[in-house]
Amino acid sequence: QKEVEQNSGPLSVPEGAIASLNCTYSDRGSQSFFWYRQYSGKSPELIMFIYSNGDKEDGRFTAQLNKASQYVSLLIRDSQPSDSATYLCAVNRRDSGYGNKLVFGAGTILRVKS
Amino acid sequence: NAGVTQTPKFRILKIGQSMTLQCAQDMNHNYMYWYRQDPGMGLKLIYYSVGAGITDKGEVPNGYNVSRSTTEDFPLRLELAAPSQTSVYFCASSYSPDNEQFFGPGTRLTVL
């Protein structure tokens, strides 16, 4: 089992629809969860982070966390063609050494069709 | 405020050559990281540092070395380049291990 799993997609949604991106993780002790967006040929940029169970909203984006099910998701409302990108889920893993490490999923490709 | 900068942007190496990828940040972050990203894959941690003089291995350290003599700079050294090291390399920094990581623009390396 991979530490952080995402459906590779592509997930295709029409413009204006809700895009739902999902991620599961294996370390029950993980406390911090991040969603990064990566455009083709560019570096990842942070979209959302969430630490507590429940929902966290920021504009058109909502992150949802369920630690009991080890599941984190990202909802994008009113999807726009500019949202077309790869979305990387990252989970903080307890580790030996000097502290926690971020473990990244392989990413989900999102395509928003106009 | 430039954030995280990386040089070079692109490089082609021959098998067996060596090179250093440069990374610098101006946010006074103690934590810095090197990742590699292969096509269709997530980011794999190569090495990280928690401050000047302190580094540790990540998931995929073989074939690489790092040093951290200042807070700002975190170079990655490739010795005896191999085709398996063809990848995109990202440097990142953060205030703490549980906070957002800021990424540089990446270096695309091809080993032929």
JSON list of C-alpha atoms in Angstrom, two decimals:
[
{"chain": "A", "resi": 1, "resn": "GLN", "atom": "CA", "xyz": [0.00, 0.00, 0.00]},
{"chain": "A", "resi": 2, "resn": "LYS", "atom": "CA", "xyz": [1.35, 3.43, -0.95]},
{"chain": "A", "resi": 3, "resn": "GLU", "atom": "CA", "xyz": [1.66, 5.93, 1.87]},
{"chain": "A", "resi": 4, "resn": "VAL", "atom": "CA", "xyz": [-0.42, 8.51, 0.02]},
{"chain": "A", "resi": 5, "resn": "GLU", "atom": "CA", "xyz": [-2.76, 7.38, -2.74]},
{"chain": "A", "resi": 6, "resn": "GLN", "atom": "CA", "xyz": [-4.57, 9.43, -5.34]},
{"chain": "A", "resi": 7, "resn": "ASN", "atom": "CA", "xyz": [-6.48, 8.51, -8.46]},
{"chain": "A", "resi": 8, "resn": "SER", "atom": "CA", "xyz": [-4.23, 9.58, -11.33]},
{"chain": "A", "resi": 9, "resn": "GLY", "atom": "CA", "xyz": [-7.17, 10.65, -13.51]},
{"chain": "A", "resi": 10, "resn": "PRO", "atom": "CA", "xyz": [-7.60, 12.49, -15.67]},
{"chain": "A", "resi": 11, "resn": "LEU", "atom": "CA", "xyz": [-10.72, 13.83, -14.02]},
{"chain": "A", "resi": 12, "resn": "SER", "atom": "CA", "xyz": [-12.73, 15.77, -16.58]},
{"chain": "A", "resi": 13, "resn": "VAL", "atom": "CA", "xyz": [-15.42, 18.21, -15.49]},
{"chain": "A", "resi": 14, "resn": "PRO", "atom": "CA", "xyz": [-17.35, 20.86, -17.41]},
{"chain": "A", "resi": 15, "resn": "GLU", "atom": "CA", "xyz": [-16.77, 24.52, -16.65]},
{"chain": "A", "resi": 16, "resn": "GLY", "atom": "CA", "xyz": [-18.88, 25.64, -13.68]},
{"chain": "A", "resi": 17, "resn": "ALA", "atom": "CA", "xyz": [-19.15, 22.15, -12.16]},
{"chain": "A", "resi": 18, "resn": "ILE", "atom": "CA", "xyz": [-17.74, 20.91, -8.86]},
{"chain": "A", "resi": 19, "resn": "ALA", "atom": "CA", "xyz": [-14.49, 18.95, -9.08]},
{"chain": "A", "resi": 20, "resn": "SER", "atom": "CA", "xyz": [-13.87, 16.44, -6.28]},
{"chain": "A", "resi": 21, "resn": "LEU", "atom": "CA", "xyz": [-10.33, 15.20, -5.69]},
{"chain": "A", "resi": 22, "resn": "ASN", "atom": "CA", "xyz": [-9.61, 12.44, -3.21]},
{"chain": "A", "resi": 23, "resn": "CYS", "atom": "CA", "xyz": [-6.61, 11.19, -1.27]},
{"chain": "A", "resi": 24, "resn": "THR", "atom": "CA", "xyz": [-6.07, 8.40, 1.25]},
{"chain": "A", "resi": 25, "resn": "TYR", "atom": "CA", "xyz": [-3.07, 7.98, 3.54]},
{"chain": "A", "resi": 26, "resn": "SER", "atom": "CA", "xyz": [-1.67, 5.14, 5.61]},
{"chain": "A", "resi": 27, "resn": "ASP", "atom": "CA", "xyz": [-0.03, 6.77, 8.68]},
{"chain": "A", "resi": 28, "resn": "ARG", "atom": "CA", "xyz": [-2.68, 7.18, 11.39]},
{"chain": "A", "resi": 29, "resn": "GLY", "atom": "CA", "xyz": [-0.40, 9.57, 13.23]},
{"chain": "A", "resi": 30, "resn": "SER", "atom": "CA", "xyz": [-0.33, 12.15, 10.43]},
{"chain": "A", "resi": 31, "resn": "GLN", "atom": "CA", "xyz": [-1.44, 15.59, 11.62]},
{"chain": "A", "resi": 32, "resn": "SER", "atom": "CA", "xyz": [-0.96, 17.95, 8.68]},
{"chain": "A", "resi": 33, "resn": "PHE", "atom": "CA", "xyz": [-2.45, 17.69, 5.21]},
{"chain": "A", "resi": 34, "resn": "PHE", "atom": "CA", "xyz": [-1.76, 19.82, 2.17]},
{"chain": "A", "resi": 35, "resn": "TRP", "atom": "CA", "xyz": [-3.11, 20.25, -1.35]},
{"chain": "A", "resi": 36, "resn": "TYR", "atom": "CA", "xyz": [-0.72, 21.60, -3.96]},
{"chain": "A", "resi": 37, "resn": "ARG", "atom": "CA", "xyz": [-1.54, 22.58, -7.53]},
{"chain": "A", "resi": 38, "resn": "GLN", "atom": "CA", "xyz": [1.06, 22.02, -10.24]},
{"chain": "A", "resi": 39, "resn": "TYR", "atom": "CA", "xyz": [0.69, 23.38, -13.75]},
{"chain": "A", "resi": 40, "resn": "SER", "atom": "CA", "xyz": [2.55, 21.52, -16.48]},
{"chain": "A", "resi": 41, "resn": "GLY", "atom": "CA", "xyz": [6.25, 22.40, -16.39]},
{"chain": "A", "resi": 42, "resn": "LYS", "atom": "CA", "xyz": [5.89, 24.48, -13.22]},
{"chain": "A", "resi": 43, "resn": "SER", "atom": "CA", "xyz": [6.58, 23.97, -9.54]},
{"chain": "A", "resi": 44, "resn": "PRO", "atom": "CA", "xyz": [3.92, 23.01, -6.97]},
{"chain": "A", "resi": 45, "resn": "GLU", "atom": "CA", "xyz": [2.06, 25.82, -5.21]},
{"chain": "A", "resi": 46, "resn": "LEU", "atom": "CA", "xyz": [-0.02, 25.49, -2.06]},
{"chain": "A", "resi": 47, "resn": "ILE", "atom": "CA", "xyz": [-3.81, 25.61, -2.44]},
{"chain": "A", "resi": 48, "resn": "MET", "atom": "CA", "xyz": [-5.02, 24.54, 0.98]},
{"chain": "A", "resi": 49, "resn": "PHE", "atom": "CA", "xyz": [-3.85, 23.01, 4.21]},
{"chain": "A", "resi": 50, "resn": "ILE", "atom": "CA", "xyz": [-5.94, 21.38, 6.92]},
{"chain": "A", "resi": 51, "resn": "TYR", "atom": "CA", "xyz": [-5.07, 20.07, 10.35]},
{"chain": "A", "resi": 52, "resn": "SER", "atom": "CA", "xyz": [-8.43, 19.28, 11.99]},
{"chain": "A", "resi": 53, "resn": "ASN", "atom": "CA", "xyz": [-11.27, 16.94, 11.12]},
{"chain": "A", "resi": 54, "resn": "GLY", "atom": "CA", "xyz": [-14.06, 18.55, 9.14]},
{"chain": "A", "resi": 55, "resn": "ASP", "atom": "CA", "xyz": [-14.19, 21.12, 6.38]},
{"chain": "A", "resi": 56, "resn": "LYS", "atom": "CA", "xyz": [-12.08, 24.16, 5.67]},
{"chain": "A", "resi": 57, "resn": "GLU", "atom": "CA", "xyz": [-13.19, 26.64, 3.03]},
{"chain": "A", "resi": 58, "resn": "ASP", "atom": "CA", "xyz": [-11.16, 29.22, 1.13]},
{"chain": "A", "resi": 59, "resn": "GLY", "atom": "CA", "xyz": [-12.95, 30.89, -1.75]},
{"chain": "A", "resi": 60, "resn": "ARG", "atom": "CA", "xyz": [-13.91, 28.25, -4.32]},
{"chain": "A", "resi": 61, "resn": "PHE", "atom": "CA", "xyz": [-11.85, 25.58, -2.54]},
{"chain": "A", "resi": 62, "resn": "THR", "atom": "CA", "xyz": [-12.91, 23.33, 0.32]},
{"chain": "A", "resi": 63, "resn": "ALA", "atom": "CA", "xyz": [-10.64, 20.80, 1.99]},
{"chain": "A", "resi": 64, "resn": "GLN", "atom": "CA", "xyz": [-12.25, 17.96, 3.91]},
{"chain": "A", "resi": 65, "resn": "LEU", "atom": "CA", "xyz": [-10.46, 15.76, 6.42]},
{"chain": "A", "resi": 66, "resn": "ASN", "atom": "CA", "xyz": [-11.60, 12.52, 8.05]},
{"chain": "A", "resi": 67, "resn": "LYS", "atom": "CA", "xyz": [-8.82, 11.12, 10.21]},
{"chain": "A", "resi": 68, "resn": "ALA", "atom": "CA", "xyz": [-10.82, 8.06, 11.27]},
{"chain": "A", "resi": 69, "resn": "SER", "atom": "CA", "xyz": [-11.13, 7.02, 7.63]},
{"chain": "A", "resi": 70, "resn": "GLN", "atom": "CA", "xyz": [-7.66, 8.37, 6.75]},
{"chain": "A", "resi": 71, "resn": "TYR", "atom": "CA", "xyz": [-9.15, 10.37, 3.94]},
{"chain": "A", "resi": 72, "resn": "VAL", "atom": "CA", "xyz": [-8.67, 13.92, 2.74]},
{"chain": "A", "resi": 73, "resn": "SER", "atom": "CA", "xyz": [-10.40, 15.57, -0.21]},
{"chain": "A", "resi": 74, "resn": "LEU", "atom": "CA", "xyz": [-10.42, 18.83, -2.13]},
{"chain": "A", "resi": 75, "resn": "LEU", "atom": "CA", "xyz": [-13.57, 20.28, -3.67]},
{"chain": "A", "resi": 76, "resn": "ILE", "atom": "CA", "xyz": [-13.33, 22.97, -6.32]},
{"chain": "A", "resi": 77, "resn": "ARG", "atom": "CA", "xyz": [-16.61, 24.81, -6.91]},
{"chain": "A", "resi": 78, "resn": "ASP", "atom": "CA", "xyz": [-17.43, 26.65, -10.13]},
{"chain": "A", "resi": 79, "resn": "SER", "atom": "CA", "xyz": [-14.49, 24.99, -11.87]},
{"chain": "A", "resi": 80, "resn": "GLN", "atom": "CA", "xyz": [-12.68, 27.14, -14.44]},
{"chain": "A", "resi": 81, "resn": "PRO", "atom": "CA", "xyz": [-10.42, 26.13, -17.34]},
{"chain": "A", "resi": 82, "resn": "SER", "atom": "CA", "xyz": [-7.58, 27.78, -15.40]},
{"chain": "A", "resi": 83, "resn": "ASP", "atom": "CA", "xyz": [-8.05, 25.10, -12.71]},
{"chain": "A", "resi": 84, "resn": "SER", "atom": "CA", "xyz": [-6.79, 22.48, -15.17]},
{"chain": "A", "resi": 85, "resn": "ALA", "atom": "CA", "xyz": [-3.62, 21.17, -13.54]},
{"chain": "A", "resi": 86, "resn": "THR", "atom": "CA", "xyz": [-2.26, 18.29, -11.49]},
{"chain": "A", "resi": 87, "resn": "TYR", "atom": "CA", "xyz": [-3.29, 18.34, -7.84]},
{"chain": "A", "resi": 88, "resn": "LEU", "atom": "CA", "xyz": [-0.88, 16.82, -5.37]},
{"chain": "A", "resi": 89, "resn": "CYS", "atom": "CA", "xyz": [-1.96, 15.61, -1.95]},
{"chain": "A", "resi": 90, "resn": "ALA", "atom": "CA", "xyz": [0.78, 15.79, 0.70]},
{"chain": "A", "resi": 91, "resn": "VAL", "atom": "CA", "xyz": [0.66, 14.30, 4.17]},
{"chain": "A", "resi": 92, "resn": "ASN", "atom": "CA", "xyz": [3.00, 14.88, 7.06]},
{"chain": "A", "resi": 93, "resn": "ARG", "atom": "CA", "xyz": [4.49, 11.62, 8.27]},
{"chain": "A", "resi": 94, "resn": "ARG", "atom": "CA", "xyz": [6.11, 11.09, 11.63]},
{"chain": "A", "resi": 95, "resn": "ASP", "atom": "CA", "xyz": [9.69, 10.11, 11.07]},
{"chain": "A", "resi": 96, "resn": "SER", "atom": "CA", "xyz": [12.95, 9.45, 12.82]},
{"chain": "A", "resi": 97, "resn": "GLY", "atom": "CA", "xyz": [15.60, 12.01, 12.16]},
{"chain": "A", "resi": 98, "resn": "TYR", "atom": "CA", "xyz": [14.93, 15.70, 12.57]},
{"chain": "A", "resi": 99, "resn": "GLY", "atom": "CA", "xyz": [11.19, 15.85, 12.29]},
{"chain": "A", "resi": 100, "resn": "ASN", "atom": "CA", "xyz": [8.14, 15.11, 10.22]},
{"chain": "A", "resi": 101, "resn": "LYS", "atom": "CA", "xyz": [8.40, 14.74, 6.47]},
{"chain": "A", "resi": 102, "resn": "LEU", "atom": "CA", "xyz": [5.93, 15.52, 3.72]},
{"chain": "A", "resi": 103, "resn": "VAL", "atom": "CA", "xyz": [4.96, 12.50, 1.64]},
{"chain": "A", "resi": 104, "resn": "PHE", "atom": "CA", "xyz": [3.38, 13.33, -1.71]},
{"chain": "A", "resi": 105, "resn": "GLY", "atom": "CA", "xyz": [0.86, 11.40, -3.71]},
{"chain": "A", "resi": 106, "resn": "ALA", "atom": "CA", "xyz": [1.43, 10.95, -7.45]},
{"chain": "A", "resi": 107, "resn": "GLY", "atom": "CA", "xyz": [-1.24, 13.55, -8.19]},
{"chain": "A", "resi": 108, "resn": "THR", "atom": "CA", "xyz": [-4.60, 13.74, -9.96]},
{"chain": "A", "resi": 109, "resn": "ILE", "atom": "CA", "xyz": [-4.83, 15.41, -13.35]},
{"chain": "A", "resi": 110, "resn": "LEU", "atom": "CA", "xyz": [-7.86, 17.71, -13.56]},
{"chain": "A", "resi": 111, "resn": "ARG", "atom": "CA", "xyz": [-9.22, 18.92, -16.87]},
{"chain": "A", "resi": 112, "resn": "VAL", "atom": "CA", "xyz": [-11.93, 21.56, -16.93]},
{"chain": "A", "resi": 113, "resn": "LYS", "atom": "CA", "xyz": [-13.67, 21.76, -20.30]},
{"chain": "A", "resi": 114, "resn": "SER", "atom": "CA", "xyz": [-15.21, 25.02, -21.48]},
{"chain": "B", "resi": 1, "resn": "ASN", "atom": "CA", "xyz": [11.77, 38.98, -1.97]},
{"chain": "B", "resi": 2, "resn": "ALA", "atom": "CA", "xyz": [12.76, 36.31, -4.51]},
{"chain": "B", "resi": 3, "resn": "GLY", "atom": "CA", "xyz": [11.54, 33.30, -2.48]},
{"chain": "B", "resi": 4, "resn": "VAL", "atom": "CA", "xyz": [13.33, 30.09, -3.53]},
{"chain": "B", "resi": 5, "resn": "THR", "atom": "CA", "xyz": [15.65, 30.29, -6.52]},
{"chain": "B", "resi": 6, "resn": "GLN", "atom": "CA", "xyz": [17.32, 27.44, -8.39]},
{"chain": "B", "resi": 7, "resn": "THR", "atom": "CA", "xyz": [20.03, 27.30, -11.03]},
{"chain": "B", "resi": 8, "resn": "PRO", "atom": "CA", "xyz": [20.40, 26.07, -13.69]},
{"chain": "B", "resi": 9, "resn": "LYS", "atom": "CA", "xyz": [16.93, 25.70, -15.24]},
{"chain": "B", "resi": 10, "resn": "PHE", "atom": "CA", "xyz": [18.07, 22.98, -17.66]},
{"chain": "B", "resi": 11, "resn": "ARG", "atom": "CA", "xyz": [21.15, 20.81, -17.94]},
{"chain": "B", "resi": 12, "resn": "ILE", "atom": "CA", "xyz": [22.28, 17.88, -20.04]},
{"chain": "B", "resi": 13, "resn": "LEU", "atom": "CA", "xyz": [25.01, 15.68, -18.55]},
{"chain": "B", "resi": 14, "resn": "LYS", "atom": "CA", "xyz": [26.93, 12.77, -19.93]},
{"chain": "B", "resi": 15, "resn": "ILE", "atom": "CA", "xyz": [27.09, 9.55, -17.94]},
{"chain": "B", "resi": 16, "resn": "GLY", "atom": "CA", "xyz": [29.79, 9.80, -15.29]},
{"chain": "B", "resi": 17, "resn": "GLN", "atom": "CA", "xyz": [29.90, 13.59, -15.15]},
{"chain": "B", "resi": 18, "resn": "SER", "atom": "CA", "xyz": [29.25, 15.52, -11.95]},
{"chain": "B", "resi": 19, "resn": "MET", "atom": "CA", "xyz": [27.43, 18.73, -11.24]},
{"chain": "B", "resi": 20, "resn": "THR", "atom": "CA", "xyz": [25.97, 20.87, -8.48]},
{"chain": "B", "resi": 21, "resn": "LEU", "atom": "CA", "xyz": [22.41, 22.14, -8.47]},
{"chain": "B", "resi": 22, "resn": "GLN", "atom": "CA", "xyz": [22.14, 25.43, -6.66]},
{"chain": "B", "resi": 23, "resn": "CYS", "atom": "CA", "xyz": [19.29, 26.46, -4.36]},
{"chain": "B", "resi": 24, "resn": "ALA", "atom": "CA", "xyz": [18.88, 29.63, -2.34]},
{"chain": "B", "resi": 25, "resn": "GLN", "atom": "CA", "xyz": [16.07, 31.15, -0.27]},
{"chain": "B", "resi": 26, "resn": "ASP", "atom": "CA", "xyz": [15.66, 34.59, 1.23]},
{"chain": "B", "resi": 27, "resn": "MET", "atom": "CA", "xyz": [12.83, 33.85, 3.68]},
{"chain": "B", "resi": 28, "resn": "ASN", "atom": "CA", "xyz": [15.15, 32.94, 6.58]},
{"chain": "B", "resi": 29, "resn": "HIS", "atom": "CA", "xyz": [13.71, 29.41, 6.67]},
{"chain": "B", "resi": 30, "resn": "ASN", "atom": "CA", "xyz": [15.64, 26.84, 8.64]},
{"chain": "B", "resi": 31, "resn": "TYR", "atom": "CA", "xyz": [14.12, 23.87, 6.80]},
{"chain": "B", "resi": 32, "resn": "MET", "atom": "CA", "xyz": [15.17, 23.14, 3.24]},
{"chain": "B", "resi": 33, "resn": "TYR", "atom": "CA", "xyz": [14.48, 20.14, 1.01]},
{"chain": "B", "resi": 34, "resn": "TRP", "atom": "CA", "xyz": [15.51, 18.58, -2.26]},
{"chain": "B", "resi": 35, "resn": "TYR", "atom": "CA", "xyz": [12.97, 16.54, -4.23]},
{"chain": "B", "resi": 36, "resn": "ARG", "atom": "CA", "xyz": [13.00, 14.79, -7.56]},
{"chain": "B", "resi": 37, "resn": "GLN", "atom": "CA", "xyz": [9.92, 14.33, -9.70]},
{"chain": "B", "resi": 38, "resn": "ASP", "atom": "CA", "xyz": [9.78, 11.73, -12.42]},
{"chain": "B", "resi": 39, "resn": "PRO", "atom": "CA", "xyz": [7.05, 11.85, -15.11]},
{"chain": "B", "resi": 40, "resn": "GLY", "atom": "CA", "xyz": [3.62, 10.97, -13.71]},
{"chain": "B", "resi": 41, "resn": "MET", "atom": "CA", "xyz": [5.04, 10.56, -10.23]},
{"chain": "B", "resi": 42, "resn": "GLY", "atom": "CA", "xyz": [4.86, 12.51, -7.04]},
{"chain": "B", "resi": 43, "resn": "LEU", "atom": "CA", "xyz": [7.79, 14.21, -5.39]},
{"chain": "B", "resi": 44, "resn": "LYS", "atom": "CA", "xyz": [10.41, 12.02, -3.76]},
{"chain": "B", "resi": 45, "resn": "LEU", "atom": "CA", "xyz": [12.56, 13.49, -0.97]},
{"chain": "B", "resi": 46, "resn": "ILE", "atom": "CA", "xyz": [16.29, 13.21, -1.63]},
{"chain": "B", "resi": 47, "resn": "TYR", "atom": "CA", "xyz": [17.83, 15.14, 1.28]},
{"chain": "B", "resi": 48, "resn": "TYR", "atom": "CA", "xyz": [16.72, 17.75, 3.73]},
{"chain": "B", "resi": 49, "resn": "SER", "atom": "CA", "xyz": [18.26, 20.17, 6.20]},
{"chain": "B", "resi": 50, "resn": "VAL", "atom": "CA", "xyz": [16.98, 21.64, 9.45]},
{"chain": "B", "resi": 51, "resn": "GLY", "atom": "CA", "xyz": [19.58, 24.39, 9.67]},
{"chain": "B", "resi": 52, "resn": "ALA", "atom": "CA", "xyz": [23.11, 25.34, 8.77]},
{"chain": "B", "resi": 53, "resn": "GLY", "atom": "CA", "xyz": [25.39, 22.35, 9.27]},
{"chain": "B", "resi": 54, "resn": "ILE", "atom": "CA", "xyz": [22.58, 19.81, 9.76]},
{"chain": "B", "resi": 55, "resn": "THR", "atom": "CA", "xyz": [21.41, 17.55, 6.95]},
{"chain": "B", "resi": 56, "resn": "ASP", "atom": "CA", "xyz": [19.80, 14.14, 6.71]},
{"chain": "B", "resi": 57, "resn": "LYS", "atom": "CA", "xyz": [18.82, 11.60, 4.07]},
{"chain": "B", "resi": 58, "resn": "GLY", "atom": "CA", "xyz": [15.36, 11.36, 2.60]},
{"chain": "B", "resi": 59, "resn": "GLU", "atom": "CA", "xyz": [13.76, 8.55, 0.64]},
{"chain": "B", "resi": 60, "resn": "VAL", "atom": "CA", "xyz": [16.11, 8.41, -2.36]},
{"chain": "B", "resi": 61, "resn": "PRO", "atom": "CA", "xyz": [19.57, 9.74, -1.37]},
{"chain": "B", "resi": 62, "resn": "ASN", "atom": "CA", "xyz": [21.81, 7.36, -3.34]},
{"chain": "B", "resi": 63, "resn": "GLY", "atom": "CA", "xyz": [23.98, 9.13, -5.89]},
{"chain": "B", "resi": 64, "resn": "TYR", "atom": "CA", "xyz": [23.55, 12.55, -4.27]},
{"chain": "B", "resi": 65, "resn": "ASN", "atom": "CA", "xyz": [25.23, 14.66, -1.62]},
{"chain": "B", "resi": 66, "resn": "VAL", "atom": "CA", "xyz": [24.33, 17.91, 0.09]},
{"chain": "B", "resi": 67, "resn": "SER", "atom": "CA", "xyz": [25.86, 20.53, 2.32]},
{"chain": "B", "resi": 68, "resn": "ARG", "atom": "CA", "xyz": [24.39, 23.47, 4.22]},
{"chain": "B", "resi": 69, "resn": "SER", "atom": "CA", "xyz": [26.95, 26.03, 5.28]},
{"chain": "B", "resi": 70, "resn": "THR", "atom": "CA", "xyz": [24.51, 28.97, 5.47]},
{"chain": "B", "resi": 71, "resn": "THR", "atom": "CA", "xyz": [20.81, 29.40, 6.18]},
{"chain": "B", "resi": 72, "resn": "GLU", "atom": "CA", "xyz": [20.24, 30.68, 2.65]},
{"chain": "B", "resi": 73, "resn": "ASP", "atom": "CA", "xyz": [21.96, 28.05, 0.48]},
{"chain": "B", "resi": 74, "resn": "PHE", "atom": "CA", "xyz": [21.41, 24.32, 0.06]},
{"chain": "B", "resi": 75, "resn": "PRO", "atom": "CA", "xyz": [23.30, 22.89, -2.95]},
{"chain": "B", "resi": 76, "resn": "LEU", "atom": "CA", "xyz": [22.75, 19.35, -4.24]},
{"chain": "B", "resi": 77, "resn": "ARG", "atom": "CA", "xyz": [25.73, 17.51, -5.68]},
{"chain": "B", "resi": 78, "resn": "LEU", "atom": "CA", "xyz": [25.43, 14.71, -8.24]},
{"chain": "B", "resi": 79, "resn": "GLU", "atom": "CA", "xyz": [28.48, 12.51, -8.49]},
{"chain": "B", "resi": 80, "resn": "LEU", "atom": "CA", "xyz": [28.96, 10.12, -11.43]},
{"chain": "B", "resi": 81, "resn": "ALA", "atom": "CA", "xyz": [25.69, 10.94, -13.17]},
{"chain": "B", "resi": 82, "resn": "ALA", "atom": "CA", "xyz": [23.57, 8.01, -14.35]},
{"chain": "B", "resi": 83, "resn": "PRO", "atom": "CA", "xyz": [20.55, 7.89, -16.71]},
{"chain": "B", "resi": 84, "resn": "SER", "atom": "CA", "xyz": [18.38, 7.01, -13.70]},
{"chain": "B", "resi": 85, "resn": "GLN", "atom": "CA", "xyz": [19.02, 10.53, -12.40]},
{"chain": "B", "resi": 86, "resn": "THR", "atom": "CA", "xyz": [17.21, 12.07, -15.35]},
{"chain": "B", "resi": 87, "resn": "SER", "atom": "CA", "xyz": [14.42, 13.98, -13.62]},
{"chain": "B", "resi": 88, "resn": "VAL", "atom": "CA", "xyz": [13.11, 17.36, -12.55]},
{"chain": "B", "resi": 89, "resn": "TYR", "atom": "CA", "xyz": [14.66, 18.54, -9.30]},
{"chain": "B", "resi": 90, "resn": "PHE", "atom": "CA", "xyz": [12.84, 20.88, -6.94]},
{"chain": "B", "resi": 91, "resn": "CYS", "atom": "CA", "xyz": [14.25, 22.68, -3.96]},
{"chain": "B", "resi": 92, "resn": "ALA", "atom": "CA", "xyz": [11.84, 23.82, -1.23]},
{"chain": "B", "resi": 93, "resn": "SER", "atom": "CA", "xyz": [11.96, 25.60, 2.10]},
{"chain": "B", "resi": 94, "resn": "SER", "atom": "CA", "xyz": [9.67, 26.00, 5.08]},
{"chain": "B", "resi": 95, "resn": "TYR", "atom": "CA", "xyz": [9.51, 27.72, 8.44]},
{"chain": "B", "resi": 96, "resn": "SER", "atom": "CA", "xyz": [8.88, 24.40, 10.22]},
{"chain": "B", "resi": 97, "resn": "PRO", "atom": "CA", "xyz": [8.30, 20.78, 9.13]},
{"chain": "B", "resi": 98, "resn": "ASP", "atom": "CA", "xyz": [4.53, 21.17, 9.68]},
{"chain": "B", "resi": 99, "resn": "ASN", "atom": "CA", "xyz": [4.15, 24.37, 7.66]},
{"chain": "B", "resi": 100, "resn": "GLU", "atom": "CA", "xyz": [3.77, 25.12, 3.97]},
{"chain": "B", "resi": 101, "resn": "GLN", "atom": "CA", "xyz": [6.77, 24.37, 1.80]},
{"chain": "B", "resi": 102, "resn": "PHE", "atom": "CA", "xyz": [7.70, 26.97, -0.82]},
{"chain": "B", "resi": 103, "resn": "PHE", "atom": "CA", "xyz": [9.13, 25.53, -4.00]},
{"chain": "B", "resi": 104, "resn": "GLY", "atom": "CA", "xyz": [11.72, 26.82, -6.43]},
{"chain": "B", "resi": 105, "resn": "PRO", "atom": "CA", "xyz": [11.11, 26.75, -10.21]},
{"chain": "B", "resi": 106, "resn": "GLY", "atom": "CA", "xyz": [12.95, 23.46, -10.69]},
{"chain": "B", "resi": 107, "resn": "THR", "atom": "CA", "xyz": [15.93, 22.15, -12.66]},
{"chain": "B", "resi": 108, "resn": "ARG", "atom": "CA", "xyz": [15.29, 19.78, -15.56]},
{"chain": "B", "resi": 109, "resn": "LEU", "atom": "CA", "xyz": [18.23, 17.38, -15.78]},
{"chain": "B", "resi": 110, "resn": "THR", "atom": "CA", "xyz": [18.87, 14.88, -18.55]},
{"chain": "B", "resi": 111, "resn": "VAL", "atom": "CA", "xyz": [21.68, 12.32, -18.32]},
{"chain": "B", "resi": 112, "resn": "LEU", "atom": "CA", "xyz": [22.67, 10.74, -21.62]}
]
